[in-house]
Short mmCIF file of C-alpha atoms in Angstrom, two decimals:
data_model
loop_
_atom_site.label_atom_id
_atom_site.label_comp_id
_atom_site.label_asym_id
_atom_site.label_seq_id
_atom_site.Cartn_x
_atom_site.Cartn_y
_atom_site.Cartn_z
CA UNK A 20 127.25 3.40 98.44
CA UNK A 21 124.94 6.58 98.29
CA UNK A 22 122.15 5.86 96.09
CA UNK A 23 120.67 9.23 96.41
CA UNK A 24 123.61 11.04 94.96
CA UNK A 25 124.36 8.61 92.26
CA UNK A 26 121.19 7.33 90.64
CA UNK A 27 121.14 4.06 88.53
CA UNK A 28 118.92 3.11 85.56
CA UNK A 29 119.36 -0.59 86.82
CA UNK A 30 117.14 -1.56 89.64
CA UNK A 31 118.69 -4.68 90.83
CA UNK A 32 120.76 -3.48 93.95
CA UNK A 33 123.10 -6.30 94.17
CA UNK A 34 124.02 -5.93 90.41
CA UNK A 35 124.48 -2.25 90.88
CA UNK A 36 126.84 -2.88 93.80
CA UNK A 37 128.84 -5.55 91.49
CA UNK A 38 129.09 -3.23 88.57
CA UNK A 39 129.98 -0.37 90.51
CA UNK A 40 132.75 -2.19 92.32
CA UNK A 41 134.03 -2.92 88.92
CA UNK A 42 133.83 0.56 87.73
CA UNK A 43 135.67 1.78 90.90
CA UNK A 44 138.51 -0.81 90.68
CA UNK A 45 139.20 0.07 86.97
CA UNK A 46 138.90 3.94 87.58
CA UNK A 47 141.33 3.81 90.69
CA UNK A 48 144.02 2.35 88.67
CA UNK A 49 143.55 4.97 85.90
CA UNK A 50 143.21 7.87 88.26
CA UNK A 51 146.06 7.11 90.28
CA UNK A 52 148.23 6.65 87.10
CA UNK A 53 146.80 9.20 84.70
CA UNK A 54 144.99 11.75 87.07
CA UNK A 55 141.16 12.39 86.86
CA UNK A 56 141.16 14.82 84.18
CA UNK A 57 143.27 13.17 81.73
CA UNK A 58 141.22 9.82 81.97
CA UNK A 59 138.28 9.30 79.75
CA UNK A 60 135.09 7.48 80.46
CA UNK A 61 135.81 5.25 77.50
CA UNK A 62 139.14 4.22 78.95
CA UNK A 63 137.10 3.57 82.37
CA UNK A 64 134.77 1.41 80.30
CA UNK A 65 137.42 -0.40 78.62
CA UNK A 66 139.47 -1.03 82.02
CA UNK A 67 136.48 -2.47 83.81
CA UNK A 68 135.40 -4.48 80.63
CA UNK A 69 132.33 -2.83 80.01
CA UNK A 70 130.73 -0.93 76.92
CA UNK A 71 130.23 2.69 77.35
CA UNK A 72 126.88 2.21 77.12
CA UNK A 73 126.54 -0.39 79.78
CA UNK A 74 128.55 1.64 82.37
CA UNK A 75 126.37 4.76 81.65
CA UNK A 76 123.52 2.47 82.96
CA UNK A 77 125.16 2.74 86.55
CA UNK A 78 126.37 6.23 86.46
CA UNK A 79 125.77 9.54 84.71
CA UNK A 80 129.18 11.41 84.62
CA UNK A 81 132.58 10.84 85.28
CA UNK A 82 132.56 12.97 88.15
CA UNK A 83 129.95 10.16 89.33
CA UNK A 84 132.76 7.72 88.95
CA UNK A 85 134.96 9.95 91.08
CA UNK A 86 132.50 10.46 93.66
CA UNK A 87 132.38 6.46 93.96
CA UNK A 88 135.96 6.02 94.09
CA UNK A 89 136.51 8.82 96.97
CA UNK A 90 133.57 7.13 99.21
CA UNK A 91 134.95 3.59 98.63
CA UNK A 92 138.54 4.81 99.85
CA UNK A 93 136.85 6.70 102.90
CA UNK A 94 134.59 3.59 103.55
CA UNK A 95 137.85 1.34 103.77
CA UNK A 96 139.67 3.61 105.86
CA UNK A 97 136.99 4.24 108.30
CA UNK A 98 136.07 0.48 108.40
CA UNK A 99 139.70 -0.40 109.36
CA UNK A 100 139.71 2.22 111.94
CA UNK A 101 136.58 1.23 113.73
CA UNK A 102 137.83 -2.36 113.99
CA UNK A 103 140.84 -0.93 115.77
CA UNK A 104 139.17 1.01 118.15
CA UNK A 105 138.02 -1.74 120.37
CA UNK A 106 139.01 -3.67 123.32
CA UNK A 107 141.66 -1.29 125.04
CA UNK A 108 141.86 -0.59 128.82
CA UNK A 109 141.81 3.17 128.62
CA UNK A 110 141.84 5.99 126.21
CA UNK A 111 145.50 6.43 126.00
CA UNK A 112 146.25 3.26 125.31
CA UNK A 113 143.58 3.18 122.67
CA UNK A 114 144.97 6.38 121.37
CA UNK A 115 148.48 5.07 120.73
CA UNK A 116 147.03 1.95 118.99
CA UNK A 117 144.67 3.69 116.78
CA UNK A 118 147.37 6.38 115.76
CA UNK A 119 149.68 3.57 114.66
CA UNK A 120 146.92 2.08 112.78
CA UNK A 121 146.12 5.41 111.04
CA UNK A 122 149.82 5.66 109.77
CA UNK A 123 149.78 2.31 108.56
CA UNK A 124 146.69 2.97 106.60
CA UNK A 125 148.11 6.10 105.25
CA UNK A 126 151.24 4.15 104.02
CA UNK A 127 149.19 1.14 102.60
CA UNK A 128 146.72 3.67 100.72
CA UNK A 129 149.05 6.63 99.99
CA UNK A 130 148.16 6.71 96.12
CA UNK A 131 144.66 6.74 97.04
CA UNK A 132 144.71 9.27 99.76
CA UNK A 133 146.43 11.69 97.42
CA UNK A 134 143.84 11.09 94.93
CA UNK A 135 141.05 12.04 97.03
CA UNK A 136 142.71 15.31 98.03
CA UNK A 137 144.20 16.23 94.65
CA UNK A 138 140.63 15.49 92.71
CA UNK A 139 137.78 16.37 95.32
CA UNK A 140 137.65 19.99 94.12
CA UNK A 141 136.44 18.46 90.70
CA UNK A 142 133.10 16.94 92.33
CA UNK A 143 129.81 18.81 92.19
CA UNK A 144 129.01 20.68 95.27
CA UNK A 145 126.53 18.18 96.85
CA UNK A 146 128.84 15.28 96.13
CA UNK A 147 132.04 17.40 97.41
CA UNK A 148 130.27 18.02 100.78
CA UNK A 149 129.58 14.44 101.40
CA UNK A 150 132.89 13.56 100.60
CA UNK A 151 134.25 16.35 103.14
CA UNK A 152 131.48 15.01 105.67
CA UNK A 153 133.09 11.30 105.43
CA UNK A 154 136.56 12.93 106.25
CA UNK A 155 135.02 14.63 109.30
CA UNK A 156 133.51 11.21 110.31
CA UNK A 157 136.74 9.64 110.29
CA UNK A 158 138.30 12.62 112.26
CA UNK A 159 135.50 12.17 114.95
CA UNK A 160 136.78 8.73 115.70
CA UNK A 161 139.73 10.37 117.33
CA UNK A 162 137.53 12.83 118.98
CA UNK A 163 135.83 9.86 120.68
CA UNK A 164 139.15 8.33 121.80
CA UNK A 165 140.40 11.73 123.22
CA UNK A 166 137.09 12.08 124.96
CA UNK A 167 137.54 8.53 126.41
CA UNK A 168 140.98 9.34 127.73
CA UNK A 169 139.86 12.63 129.42
CA UNK A 170 136.93 10.56 131.10
CA UNK A 171 139.24 7.93 132.46
CA UNK A 172 142.03 10.24 133.30
CA UNK A 173 144.66 8.68 131.00
CA UNK A 174 144.80 11.83 128.95
CA UNK A 175 145.30 15.31 130.05
CA UNK A 176 143.41 17.80 127.50
CA UNK A 177 140.96 20.62 127.78
CA UNK A 178 137.54 19.59 126.39
CA UNK A 179 137.71 22.61 124.03
CA UNK A 180 140.80 21.31 122.36
CA UNK A 181 139.41 17.78 121.59
CA UNK A 182 138.38 18.64 118.09
CA UNK A 183 141.58 20.47 117.41
CA UNK A 184 143.76 17.83 118.64
CA UNK A 185 141.68 15.34 116.52
CA UNK A 186 142.50 17.33 113.39
CA UNK A 187 146.03 17.56 114.45
CA UNK A 188 146.08 13.80 114.64
CA UNK A 189 144.55 13.47 111.16
CA UNK A 190 147.19 15.84 109.75
CA UNK A 191 150.23 13.95 111.29
CA UNK A 192 148.80 10.90 109.15
CA UNK A 193 148.34 12.73 106.08
CA UNK A 194 151.63 14.49 106.14
CA UNK A 195 153.41 10.92 105.61
CA UNK A 196 151.29 10.90 102.34
CA UNK A 197 151.77 14.42 101.31
CA UNK A 198 155.30 14.90 102.12
CA UNK A 199 156.56 11.24 101.76
CA UNK A 200 158.68 12.45 98.83
CA UNK A 201 161.04 14.04 101.45
CA UNK A 202 160.09 12.13 104.71
CA UNK A 203 160.47 9.02 103.17
CA UNK A 204 164.27 9.57 102.48
CA UNK A 205 164.78 10.25 106.25
CA UNK A 206 162.41 7.98 108.00
CA UNK A 207 161.10 4.51 107.88
CA UNK A 208 157.29 4.18 108.61
CA UNK A 209 157.85 3.01 111.91
CA UNK A 210 160.45 5.50 112.80
CA UNK A 211 157.79 8.46 111.66
CA UNK A 212 155.09 6.70 113.69
CA UNK A 213 157.24 6.75 116.97
CA UNK A 214 158.70 10.31 116.61
CA UNK A 215 155.16 11.76 115.82
CA UNK A 216 153.67 9.65 118.60
CA UNK A 217 156.16 10.89 121.04
CA UNK A 218 155.24 14.57 120.14
CA UNK A 219 151.79 13.71 120.59
CA UNK A 220 152.21 11.80 124.07
CA UNK A 221 154.24 14.86 125.24
CA UNK A 222 151.10 17.19 124.52
CA UNK A 223 148.72 14.90 126.05
CA UNK A 224 150.66 14.01 129.16
CA UNK A 225 151.86 17.56 130.02
#
């Protein structure tokens, strides 16, 4: 976790990590149920079984808690995708595999992904910038996959379009989260994945 942006009064790093994870776990339940603005720091402290005074030894503001939550969600998404992007023969095969994994992550973490996009605007400027940079870091994983496919000849795409296509892939994943209220009535997750993948393949194999 980013220690520079969230200072702590406690110097024991292992204890800080453990206590902050407690705070994150409690806050996630409250934020996804009530929203960030309707949740109080006292409720967060109660949820993670700390006194409010103890909690303030590890964070300074409610926005600090939101930042820790956003960072934890991004780290989980990124680590799962990085584990996926290994051991495939070519970029095209890797793209299909990592795209499916992205959609599965978006489905499993739907309330958490919604939380990031609904509440990031509430963060102070420096923390918001960091969270957006983490989003770009995840997008860059797909840039690397597309680059690999171009180099090994399994993907047909102009080099200057790599960044745009990587963002398109992320939006396809996010669409399942943001438009699930409608898409979920028409498609199962597997159907949505395969139809979006067919559209993507059509572009990259043209």
